[in-house]
Amino acid sequence: MALIVHKYGGTSMGSVERIQNVARRVAKWHRAGHQMVVVPSAMAGETNRLIDLAKAIQAEPDRRELDMLASTGEQASVALLAMALKSQGVDAISFTGWQVPIVTDDAYTKARIESIDDRRIRENLEQGRVVIITGFQGINREGHITTLGRGGSDTSAVAVAAAIHADECLIYTDVDGVYTTDPRIVSEARRLDRITFEEMLEMASLGSKVLQTRSVEFAGKYKVKTRVLSSLTSPDIPLDEEMKSGTLITFEEEMDGTNMEQAVISGIAFQRDEAKITLTKVPDVPGIASRILGPVAAANIDVDMIVQNQAVNGTTDFSFTVNQNDFKRTMKVLETEVVPGLGGGEVNGDPLIAKVSIVGLGMKSHAGIAARMFECLAKEGINIRMISTSEIKTSVVIEDKYLELAVRALHAAFGLEGEAVEEKVV
Ligand code: ADP
Ligand code: ASP
Ligand code: MG
């Protein structure tokens, strides 16, 4: 008997029939003798619908109220799934984040989980129930509902798995694993049987939304055995077959000899939801970066890439990227709090950019990989506007309209195509 956490995304929970299929799959695991905790997302489209409603009433919705609203999608899902399990003869109970409780910090719309009380979960598991917990939400110390950012149910699931010391966390989604790149963009993308935690962390944080970045951080920090697999296969497939399917997140130290031969680049990630901001003609004096980015950080805005140009005639240009959702707020902070005190400088914003990244542990030991990337993009006539590198990734910012071309060209240039995977369900 093992303690297992399942997570089901929006598409997997997208209709009554799909919820019944999820229940059938969970029931199969439960009947095999496993203790089951299930973390579902809201039904497909529901979170978007709620956010659109909020925006129709308030252009920049109040963040506390937005979380109050957006969290309801998952509340509906857990109750429906509990009913579906009961109708299939399996005892189940649903809980919202505050009932567990899953305690978070105060950052509405992107809260971080601080602690999870496992008492109620354990009590109900011991009574033989399937425990169903809302993804995406928690409660802060003042008792207000918070949400964990888009795609946050992944993080809820892995965090719950860590808190209850689950044997495995299975993330069921609408693709049958992690691919070399998004299979919706590149049909030749190949499913990976395994990916290291380090690479998955980079892929996720660089835009592969198959897993939310923080879920991968939790998996790494607490060594949660995590697998990404399809919820769209028959719910009745044999358990041992299902347990081996999809993509397992591994740790570098667990790699065996066969993996030493793996490709230099494991995958290509991309992101459309960033915006670039440039301050031109800024006085080139010590402390300028902190005077620009300090107020941005104080407004709880995450900055991604940063480039400061060589000074000419005592002034310099300073560019950085932020999430598109934070674009307007960042521009406002710069215009009202930063530029007036700088003694010069103009702010220019460009939301039509995209970031493409190549990721691979092999980059640690192979020189010239970034150069190959730049050469490939040059051949396609794609201009690179910013570059950033780390040990296992190289990212470039390009014009948004070239994104798909860049991803396809790089996928081919690094030989990532594979034979079509039979179970591919996209
Ligand atoms: P869920 O609702 O189950 O959480 P998401 O839509 O959040 O599902 O994530 C799954 C999607 O992630 C896939 O449908 C796919 O289009 C996208 N995706 C992006 N990059 C990758 C990748 N490298 N491998 C697999 N899927 C990816
Ligand atoms: N329902 C939330 C969203 O759409 C959380 C999730 O699906 O993981 O972002
Ligand atoms: Mg998701």
Short mmCIF file of C-alpha atoms and ligand atoms in Angstrom, two decimals:
data_model
loop_
_atom_site.label_atom_id
_atom_site.label_comp_id
_atom_site.label_asym_id
_atom_site.label_seq_id
_atom_site.Cartn_x
_atom_site.Cartn_y
_atom_site.Cartn_z
CA MET A 1 0.00 0.00 0.00
CA ALA A 2 1.34 3.40 -0.94
CA LEU A 3 0.31 6.96 -0.25
CA ILE A 4 -0.35 8.61 -3.61
CA VAL A 5 -1.28 12.13 -4.71
CA HIS A 6 -3.01 12.64 -8.07
CA LYS A 7 -3.41 16.04 -9.69
CA TYR A 8 -5.86 16.62 -12.54
CA GLY A 9 -5.73 19.76 -14.69
CA GLY A 10 -8.57 21.75 -16.21
CA THR A 11 -8.95 19.73 -19.42
CA SER A 12 -8.91 16.51 -17.42
CA MET A 13 -11.80 17.91 -15.31
CA GLY A 14 -13.41 19.63 -18.30
CA SER A 15 -16.84 17.94 -18.44
CA VAL A 16 -19.11 15.67 -16.42
CA GLU A 17 -17.88 12.72 -18.43
CA ARG A 18 -14.23 13.61 -17.82
CA ILE A 19 -14.87 14.05 -14.08
CA GLN A 20 -16.46 10.59 -14.07
CA ASN A 21 -13.38 9.23 -15.82
CA VAL A 22 -11.13 10.86 -13.23
CA ALA A 23 -13.24 9.21 -10.54
CA ARG A 24 -12.90 5.83 -12.29
CA ARG A 25 -9.14 6.19 -12.43
CA VAL A 26 -8.89 7.25 -8.78
CA ALA A 27 -11.24 4.42 -7.77
CA LYS A 28 -8.97 1.94 -9.57
CA TRP A 29 -5.98 3.13 -7.51
CA HIS A 30 -8.01 3.15 -4.32
CA ARG A 31 -9.31 -0.38 -4.88
CA ALA A 32 -5.73 -1.54 -5.48
CA GLY A 33 -5.16 -0.64 -1.82
CA HIS A 34 -3.51 2.78 -2.10
CA GLN A 35 -4.33 5.76 0.11
CA MET A 36 -5.39 8.51 -2.27
CA VAL A 37 -5.29 12.31 -2.12
CA VAL A 38 -6.56 14.08 -5.24
CA VAL A 39 -5.94 17.71 -6.16
CA PRO A 40 -8.06 18.93 -9.09
CA SER A 41 -8.04 22.22 -10.98
CA ALA A 42 -11.12 24.17 -11.98
CA MET A 43 -12.94 22.87 -15.06
CA ALA A 44 -11.28 24.03 -18.31
CA GLY A 45 -12.01 27.69 -19.06
CA GLU A 46 -13.57 28.39 -15.66
CA THR A 47 -10.70 30.40 -14.17
CA ASN A 48 -10.50 32.50 -17.34
CA ARG A 49 -14.25 33.04 -17.23
CA LEU A 50 -14.08 34.26 -13.64
CA ILE A 51 -11.14 36.57 -14.31
CA ASP A 52 -12.93 38.03 -17.35
CA LEU A 53 -16.01 38.70 -15.21
CA ALA A 54 -13.85 40.54 -12.70
CA LYS A 55 -12.23 42.62 -15.45
CA ALA A 56 -15.64 43.51 -16.88
CA ILE A 57 -16.43 45.14 -13.55
CA GLN A 58 -13.06 46.56 -12.57
CA ALA A 59 -10.34 47.11 -15.19
CA GLU A 60 -7.62 46.28 -12.65
CA PRO A 61 -9.53 43.98 -10.29
CA ASP A 62 -8.94 44.30 -6.57
CA ARG A 63 -6.50 41.50 -5.84
CA ARG A 64 -8.12 40.20 -2.68
CA GLU A 65 -11.52 40.02 -4.31
CA LEU A 66 -10.04 38.48 -7.45
CA ASP A 67 -8.64 35.61 -5.38
CA MET A 68 -11.96 35.22 -3.58
CA LEU A 69 -13.58 34.85 -6.99
CA ALA A 70 -10.97 32.80 -8.89
CA SER A 71 -10.70 30.23 -6.10
CA THR A 72 -14.35 29.21 -6.55
CA GLY A 73 -13.57 27.25 -9.72
CA GLU A 74 -11.63 24.66 -7.73
CA GLN A 75 -14.27 24.55 -5.00
CA ALA A 76 -16.82 23.40 -7.59
CA SER A 77 -14.39 20.79 -8.96
CA VAL A 78 -13.63 19.11 -5.64
CA ALA A 79 -17.30 18.76 -4.75
CA LEU A 80 -18.18 17.32 -8.18
CA LEU A 81 -15.31 14.85 -8.01
CA ALA A 82 -16.33 13.72 -4.51
CA MET A 83 -19.87 13.13 -5.80
CA ALA A 84 -18.56 11.19 -8.80
CA LEU A 85 -16.48 8.95 -6.51
CA LYS A 86 -19.39 8.37 -4.15
CA SER A 87 -21.64 7.46 -7.06
CA GLN A 88 -19.03 4.83 -7.98
CA GLY A 89 -19.14 3.40 -4.47
CA VAL A 90 -15.94 5.01 -3.14
CA ASP A 91 -16.09 7.07 0.04
CA ALA A 92 -14.60 10.52 -0.54
CA ILE A 93 -14.51 13.94 1.09
CA SER A 94 -13.61 17.33 -0.38
CA PHE A 95 -11.81 20.24 1.28
CA THR A 96 -11.00 23.78 0.22
CA GLY A 97 -7.58 25.27 0.96
CA TRP A 98 -8.77 27.02 4.11
CA GLN A 99 -10.35 23.88 5.52
CA VAL A 100 -7.06 21.93 5.41
CA PRO A 101 -5.60 24.60 6.00
CA ILE A 102 -3.00 25.39 3.35
CA VAL A 103 -1.41 28.54 4.75
CA THR A 104 0.19 31.01 2.33
CA ASP A 105 1.81 34.44 2.47
CA ASP A 106 -0.18 37.58 1.62
CA ALA A 107 0.72 37.99 -2.06
CA TYR A 108 -2.73 37.84 -3.61
CA THR A 109 -2.81 36.21 -7.09
CA LYS A 110 0.70 34.78 -6.61
CA ALA A 111 0.84 33.60 -3.02
CA ARG A 112 3.44 31.15 -1.76
CA ILE A 113 2.57 28.17 0.38
CA GLU A 114 4.09 28.44 3.87
CA SER A 115 2.64 25.39 5.62
CA ILE A 116 0.12 22.61 5.22
CA ASP A 117 -1.60 20.96 8.18
CA ASP A 118 -1.80 17.24 7.46
CA ARG A 119 -4.05 16.34 10.43
CA ARG A 120 -7.40 16.39 8.63
CA ILE A 121 -5.97 14.70 5.56
CA ARG A 122 -4.55 11.84 7.63
CA GLU A 123 -7.69 11.39 9.74
CA ASN A 124 -9.80 10.95 6.64
CA LEU A 125 -7.30 8.71 4.86
CA GLU A 126 -7.24 6.48 7.94
CA GLN A 127 -10.99 6.15 7.67
CA GLY A 128 -10.56 4.80 4.15
CA ARG A 129 -11.71 7.93 2.32
CA VAL A 130 -10.27 9.47 -0.80
CA VAL A 131 -9.35 13.01 0.22
CA ILE A 132 -9.93 15.68 -2.42
CA ILE A 133 -8.29 19.08 -1.93
CA THR A 134 -8.72 22.20 -4.04
CA GLY A 135 -5.71 23.12 -6.12
CA PHE A 136 -4.56 26.72 -6.67
CA GLN A 137 -5.65 28.23 -3.36
CA GLY A 138 -4.81 28.72 0.28
CA ILE A 139 -5.46 31.09 3.14
CA ASN A 140 -3.20 33.74 4.62
CA ARG A 141 -2.60 34.29 8.34
CA GLU A 142 -5.37 36.90 8.51
CA GLY A 143 -7.86 34.39 7.13
CA HIS A 144 -8.17 35.78 3.60
CA ILE A 145 -8.33 33.42 0.61
CA THR A 146 -5.30 33.58 -1.67
CA THR A 147 -4.42 31.95 -4.99
CA LEU A 148 -1.06 30.64 -6.13
CA GLY A 149 -0.81 32.07 -9.66
CA ARG A 150 -1.95 30.54 -12.95
CA GLY A 151 -1.24 26.84 -13.14
CA GLY A 152 -0.96 26.77 -9.35
CA SER A 153 -2.73 23.45 -8.84
CA ASP A 154 0.51 21.69 -9.76
CA THR A 155 2.14 23.42 -6.81
CA SER A 156 -0.73 22.56 -4.47
CA ALA A 157 -0.40 18.89 -5.42
CA VAL A 158 3.36 18.64 -4.99
CA ALA A 159 3.23 20.65 -1.76
CA VAL A 160 0.52 18.37 -0.35
CA ALA A 161 2.59 15.35 -1.44
CA ALA A 162 5.59 16.79 0.42
CA ALA A 163 3.54 17.58 3.53
CA ILE A 164 2.09 14.08 3.86
CA HIS A 165 5.31 12.35 2.69
CA ALA A 166 3.50 10.73 -0.23
CA ASP A 167 5.27 7.95 -2.08
CA GLU A 168 4.52 9.56 -5.42
CA CYS A 169 2.82 12.60 -6.95
CA LEU A 170 1.21 11.96 -10.33
CA ILE A 171 0.37 15.02 -12.41
CA TYR A 172 -2.31 14.00 -14.91
CA THR A 173 -2.72 16.38 -17.83
CA ASP A 174 -3.78 16.60 -21.47
CA VAL A 175 -0.40 15.47 -22.85
CA ASP A 176 1.22 12.17 -22.01
CA GLY A 177 4.37 13.64 -20.50
CA VAL A 178 7.02 16.30 -20.84
CA TYR A 179 8.14 16.81 -24.44
CA THR A 180 11.27 18.30 -25.97
CA THR A 181 9.10 21.35 -26.60
CA ASP A 182 5.39 22.16 -26.58
CA PRO A 183 3.88 19.51 -28.89
CA ARG A 184 1.17 21.99 -29.87
CA ILE A 185 3.79 24.13 -31.58
CA VAL A 186 6.17 21.47 -32.92
CA SER A 187 4.41 18.29 -33.97
CA GLU A 188 7.76 16.45 -34.16
CA ALA A 189 8.39 17.08 -30.45
CA ARG A 190 9.42 13.91 -28.63
CA ARG A 191 8.24 12.72 -25.23
CA LEU A 192 11.01 12.33 -22.65
CA ASP A 193 10.87 9.22 -20.44
CA ARG A 194 12.80 11.11 -17.81
CA ILE A 195 13.95 14.65 -17.24
CA THR A 196 16.18 15.84 -14.43
CA PHE A 197 14.73 18.12 -11.82
CA GLU A 198 17.25 20.82 -12.75
CA GLU A 199 16.22 20.77 -16.41
CA MET A 200 12.51 20.66 -15.55
CA LEU A 201 12.97 23.65 -13.28
CA GLU A 202 14.55 25.62 -16.12
CA MET A 203 11.95 24.45 -18.67
CA ALA A 204 9.10 25.46 -16.35
CA SER A 205 10.56 28.78 -15.32
CA LEU A 206 11.33 29.59 -18.96
CA GLY A 207 7.73 29.08 -20.01
CA SER A 208 6.85 25.36 -20.42
CA LYS A 209 3.55 25.54 -18.63
CA VAL A 210 3.20 21.76 -18.37
CA LEU A 211 4.29 22.28 -14.74
CA GLN A 212 4.15 25.44 -12.67
CA THR A 213 7.69 26.44 -11.65
CA ARG A 214 7.01 26.39 -7.93
CA SER A 215 5.74 22.82 -8.13
CA VAL A 216 9.14 21.80 -9.51
CA GLU A 217 10.87 23.77 -6.74
CA PHE A 218 8.84 21.85 -4.16
CA ALA A 219 9.57 18.54 -5.88
CA GLY A 220 13.29 19.34 -5.73
CA LYS A 221 13.37 20.70 -2.20
CA TYR A 222 11.40 17.85 -0.65
CA LYS A 223 12.50 15.14 -3.10
CA VAL A 224 8.93 14.33 -4.11
CA LYS A 225 8.82 11.60 -6.71
CA THR A 226 6.85 13.36 -9.45
CA ARG A 227 5.55 12.00 -12.75
CA VAL A 228 3.68 13.80 -15.55
CA LEU A 229 1.23 11.60 -17.47
CA SER A 230 -1.97 11.61 -19.48
CA SER A 231 -5.47 11.72 -18.03
CA LEU A 232 -6.93 11.08 -21.47
CA THR A 233 -6.04 7.39 -21.71
CA SER A 234 -8.67 4.84 -20.71
CA PRO A 235 -9.15 5.08 -16.93
CA ASP A 236 -9.16 1.29 -16.81
CA ILE A 237 -5.65 0.65 -18.17
CA PRO A 238 -3.68 -1.70 -15.91
CA LEU A 239 -2.11 0.04 -12.94
CA ASP A 240 1.43 -1.21 -13.58
CA GLU A 241 1.27 0.10 -17.15
CA GLU A 242 0.01 3.47 -15.96
CA MET A 243 2.69 3.70 -13.27
CA LYS A 244 5.42 3.44 -15.90
CA SER A 245 3.90 5.86 -18.43
CA GLY A 246 4.64 9.56 -18.89
CA THR A 247 7.75 11.40 -17.77
CA LEU A 248 9.48 10.93 -14.44
CA ILE A 249 11.32 13.86 -12.88
CA THR A 250 14.67 12.51 -11.68
CA PHE A 251 17.60 13.94 -9.79
CA GLU A 252 21.01 14.33 -11.40
CA GLU A 253 22.62 12.00 -8.89
CA GLU A 254 20.14 9.26 -9.83
CA MET A 255 21.16 9.29 -13.48
CA ASP A 256 22.53 5.97 -14.62
CA GLY A 257 25.07 5.27 -17.38
CA THR A 258 22.51 5.29 -20.17
CA ASN A 259 21.64 8.89 -19.49
CA MET A 260 25.26 9.99 -19.77
CA GLU A 261 24.77 9.75 -23.51
CA GLN A 262 21.71 11.96 -23.54
CA ALA A 263 21.45 14.86 -25.93
CA VAL A 264 23.29 18.05 -25.03
CA ILE A 265 20.01 19.94 -25.21
CA SER A 266 16.96 18.32 -23.61
CA GLY A 267 14.32 20.82 -24.56
CA ILE A 268 13.24 24.19 -25.84
CA ALA A 269 11.02 26.46 -23.78
CA PHE A 270 9.37 29.68 -24.79
CA GLN A 271 7.36 32.43 -23.27
CA ARG A 272 5.04 34.96 -24.82
CA ASP A 273 3.83 36.67 -21.71
CA GLU A 274 6.81 38.90 -21.05
CA ALA A 275 7.30 42.57 -21.79
CA LYS A 276 10.50 44.53 -22.25
CA ILE A 277 11.08 47.91 -20.68
CA THR A 278 13.98 50.17 -21.60
CA LEU A 279 15.17 53.29 -19.84
CA THR A 280 17.29 55.31 -22.22
CA LYS A 281 19.78 58.09 -21.47
CA VAL A 282 20.03 57.23 -17.80
CA PRO A 283 22.95 58.93 -15.96
CA ASP A 284 25.77 56.38 -15.60
CA VAL A 285 26.48 56.63 -11.87
CA PRO A 286 27.00 54.00 -9.14
CA GLY A 287 23.78 52.56 -7.72
CA ILE A 288 21.71 53.21 -10.83
CA ALA A 289 20.51 49.60 -11.13
CA SER A 290 19.25 49.52 -7.58
CA ARG A 291 17.59 52.93 -7.93
CA ILE A 292 15.68 51.62 -10.95
CA LEU A 293 14.88 48.11 -9.75
CA GLY A 294 14.46 48.83 -6.02
CA PRO A 295 11.02 50.46 -6.38
CA VAL A 296 10.00 47.74 -8.88
CA ALA A 297 10.88 45.04 -6.35
CA ALA A 298 9.11 46.99 -3.59
CA ALA A 299 5.94 46.83 -5.73
CA ASN A 300 6.29 43.01 -5.65
CA ILE A 301 7.07 42.83 -9.39
CA ASP A 302 9.45 40.08 -10.50
CA VAL A 303 12.12 41.12 -12.96
CA ASP A 304 13.51 38.54 -15.35
CA MET A 305 16.29 39.47 -17.78
CA ILE A 306 18.39 42.59 -17.19
CA VAL A 307 20.80 44.26 -19.62
CA GLN A 308 22.77 47.44 -19.00
CA ASN A 309 24.63 48.87 -21.97
CA GLN A 310 28.10 50.39 -21.96
CA ALA A 311 27.88 54.09 -21.12
CA VAL A 312 28.35 56.68 -23.86
CA ASN A 313 28.87 60.35 -22.94
CA GLY A 314 27.96 59.67 -19.30
CA THR A 315 24.58 58.04 -19.96
CA THR A 316 23.53 54.46 -20.47
CA ASP A 317 20.50 52.39 -21.56
CA PHE A 318 19.02 49.94 -19.10
CA SER A 319 16.57 47.21 -20.21
CA PHE A 320 14.72 44.52 -18.32
CA THR A 321 11.74 42.21 -18.77
CA VAL A 322 8.71 41.60 -16.55
CA ASN A 323 5.59 39.51 -16.88
CA GLN A 324 3.04 41.13 -19.19
CA ASN A 325 0.53 41.22 -16.33
CA ASP A 326 2.91 43.50 -14.47
CA PHE A 327 3.73 45.67 -17.49
CA LYS A 328 1.38 48.59 -16.79
CA ARG A 329 2.19 48.63 -13.09
CA THR A 330 5.93 48.63 -13.83
CA MET A 331 5.62 51.49 -16.29
CA LYS A 332 3.73 53.47 -13.68
CA VAL A 333 6.32 52.77 -10.97
CA LEU A 334 9.10 53.90 -13.31
CA GLU A 335 7.32 57.02 -14.48
CA THR A 336 6.16 58.15 -11.04
CA GLU A 337 8.79 56.86 -8.61
CA VAL A 338 12.01 56.24 -10.55
CA VAL A 339 12.56 58.66 -13.44
CA PRO A 340 11.82 61.88 -11.49
CA GLY A 341 14.65 61.06 -9.06
CA LEU A 342 17.20 59.88 -11.64
CA GLY A 343 18.08 63.24 -13.12
CA GLY A 344 17.31 62.06 -16.66
CA GLY A 345 16.04 59.10 -18.63
CA GLU A 346 13.08 58.11 -20.78
CA VAL A 347 10.92 55.01 -20.40
CA ASN A 348 9.96 52.87 -23.40
CA GLY A 349 7.85 49.73 -23.14
CA ASP A 350 7.55 46.86 -25.64
CA PRO A 351 5.00 44.15 -24.82
CA LEU A 352 5.39 42.39 -28.20
CA ILE A 353 8.41 40.29 -27.39
CA ALA A 354 8.98 36.58 -26.87
CA LYS A 355 11.66 34.62 -25.10
CA VAL A 356 13.07 31.36 -26.45
CA SER A 357 15.41 29.18 -24.41
CA ILE A 358 17.41 26.04 -24.96
CA VAL A 359 17.84 23.88 -21.85
CA GLY A 360 20.16 20.97 -21.19
CA LEU A 361 22.50 19.61 -18.55
CA GLY A 362 24.87 18.79 -21.39
CA MET A 363 25.62 22.50 -21.78
CA LYS A 364 27.76 22.24 -18.67
CA SER A 365 30.29 20.08 -20.49
CA HIS A 366 29.95 21.16 -24.13
CA ALA A 367 31.28 24.46 -25.40
CA GLY A 368 29.77 26.39 -28.28
CA ILE A 369 26.12 25.50 -27.73
CA ALA A 370 24.99 29.11 -27.40
CA ALA A 371 26.91 29.98 -30.56
CA ARG A 372 25.05 27.22 -32.42
CA MET A 373 21.78 28.70 -31.19
CA PHE A 374 22.68 32.20 -32.42
CA GLU A 375 23.83 30.82 -35.76
CA CYS A 376 20.56 28.97 -36.25
CA LEU A 377 18.52 32.11 -35.51
CA ALA A 378 20.73 34.21 -37.80
CA LYS A 379 20.13 31.77 -40.65
CA GLU A 380 16.41 32.35 -40.21
CA GLY A 381 16.95 36.13 -40.23
CA ILE A 382 15.79 36.49 -36.61
CA ASN A 383 17.27 39.41 -34.70
CA ILE A 384 18.26 38.77 -31.06
CA ARG A 385 17.37 41.66 -28.75
CA MET A 386 18.56 40.34 -25.37
CA ILE A 387 20.56 37.32 -24.24
CA SER A 388 20.94 35.62 -20.90
CA THR A 389 22.74 32.43 -19.99
CA SER A 390 23.26 30.13 -17.05
CA GLU A 391 25.06 26.80 -16.67
CA ILE A 392 22.28 24.80 -18.30
CA LYS A 393 20.33 27.27 -20.44
CA THR A 394 20.62 30.08 -22.97
CA SER A 395 17.68 32.44 -23.48
CA VAL A 396 17.12 35.07 -26.12
CA VAL A 397 14.47 37.75 -26.49
CA ILE A 398 13.17 38.15 -30.04
CA GLU A 399 10.23 39.81 -31.75
CA ASP A 400 7.02 37.97 -30.92
CA LYS A 401 6.14 37.33 -34.57
CA TYR A 402 9.23 35.10 -35.03
CA LEU A 403 8.57 32.88 -32.03
CA GLU A 404 7.20 29.76 -33.72
CA LEU A 405 9.77 29.92 -36.50
CA ALA A 406 12.56 30.16 -33.91
CA VAL A 407 11.28 27.23 -31.85
CA ARG A 408 10.89 24.97 -34.89
CA ALA A 409 14.28 25.92 -36.31
CA LEU A 410 16.07 25.32 -33.00
CA HIS A 411 14.24 22.03 -32.43
CA ALA A 412 15.52 20.80 -35.78
CA ALA A 413 19.00 22.32 -35.41
CA PHE A 414 19.60 20.48 -32.13
CA GLY A 415 18.23 17.19 -33.50
CA LEU A 416 15.43 16.91 -30.98
CA GLU A 417 12.84 15.33 -33.26
CA GLY A 418 12.00 11.74 -32.56
CA GLU A 419 9.75 9.01 -33.75
CA ALA A 420 6.09 9.79 -33.16
CA VAL A 421 4.97 8.55 -29.77
CA GLU A 422 1.92 6.36 -30.19
CA GLU A 423 -0.05 7.50 -27.19
CA LYS A 424 0.40 11.19 -28.03
CA VAL A 425 -2.97 12.70 -27.31
CA VAL A 426 -2.72 16.35 -28.31
P1 ADP B 1 -3.33 21.27 -17.01
O1 ADP B 1 -4.63 21.95 -17.24
O2 ADP B 1 -3.44 19.78 -16.98
O3 ADP B 1 -2.57 21.82 -15.85
P2 ADP B 1 -1.68 22.81 -18.81
O4 ADP B 1 -2.39 23.38 -20.00
O5 ADP B 1 -1.39 23.73 -17.68
O6 ADP B 1 -2.49 21.54 -18.33
O7 ADP B 1 -0.30 22.14 -19.25
C1 ADP B 1 -0.29 21.18 -20.27
C2 ADP B 1 0.10 21.84 -21.59
O8 ADP B 1 1.45 22.27 -21.50
C3 ADP B 1 0.08 20.94 -22.78
O9 ADP B 1 -1.18 20.85 -23.35
C4 ADP B 1 1.11 21.57 -23.71
O10 ADP B 1 0.51 22.33 -24.73
C5 ADP B 1 1.89 22.52 -22.81
N1 ADP B 1 3.34 22.34 -22.87
C6 ADP B 1 4.24 23.35 -22.98
N2 ADP B 1 5.47 22.88 -23.04
C7 ADP B 1 5.38 21.54 -22.95
C8 ADP B 1 6.35 20.49 -22.95
N3 ADP B 1 7.66 20.73 -23.04
N4 ADP B 1 5.89 19.22 -22.83
C9 ADP B 1 4.58 18.96 -22.73
N5 ADP B 1 3.63 19.91 -22.74
C10 ADP B 1 4.01 21.19 -22.84
N1 ASP B 2 -7.40 26.88 -12.30
C1 ASP B 2 -6.13 27.55 -12.19
C2 ASP B 2 -5.70 28.13 -13.52
O1 ASP B 2 -6.42 28.01 -14.49
C3 ASP B 2 -5.07 26.68 -11.58
C4 ASP B 2 -4.64 25.50 -12.43
O2 ASP B 2 -5.32 25.15 -13.38
O3 ASP B 2 -3.60 24.91 -12.10
O4 ASP B 2 -4.66 28.72 -13.60
MG MG B 3 -1.40 23.52 -15.63
#
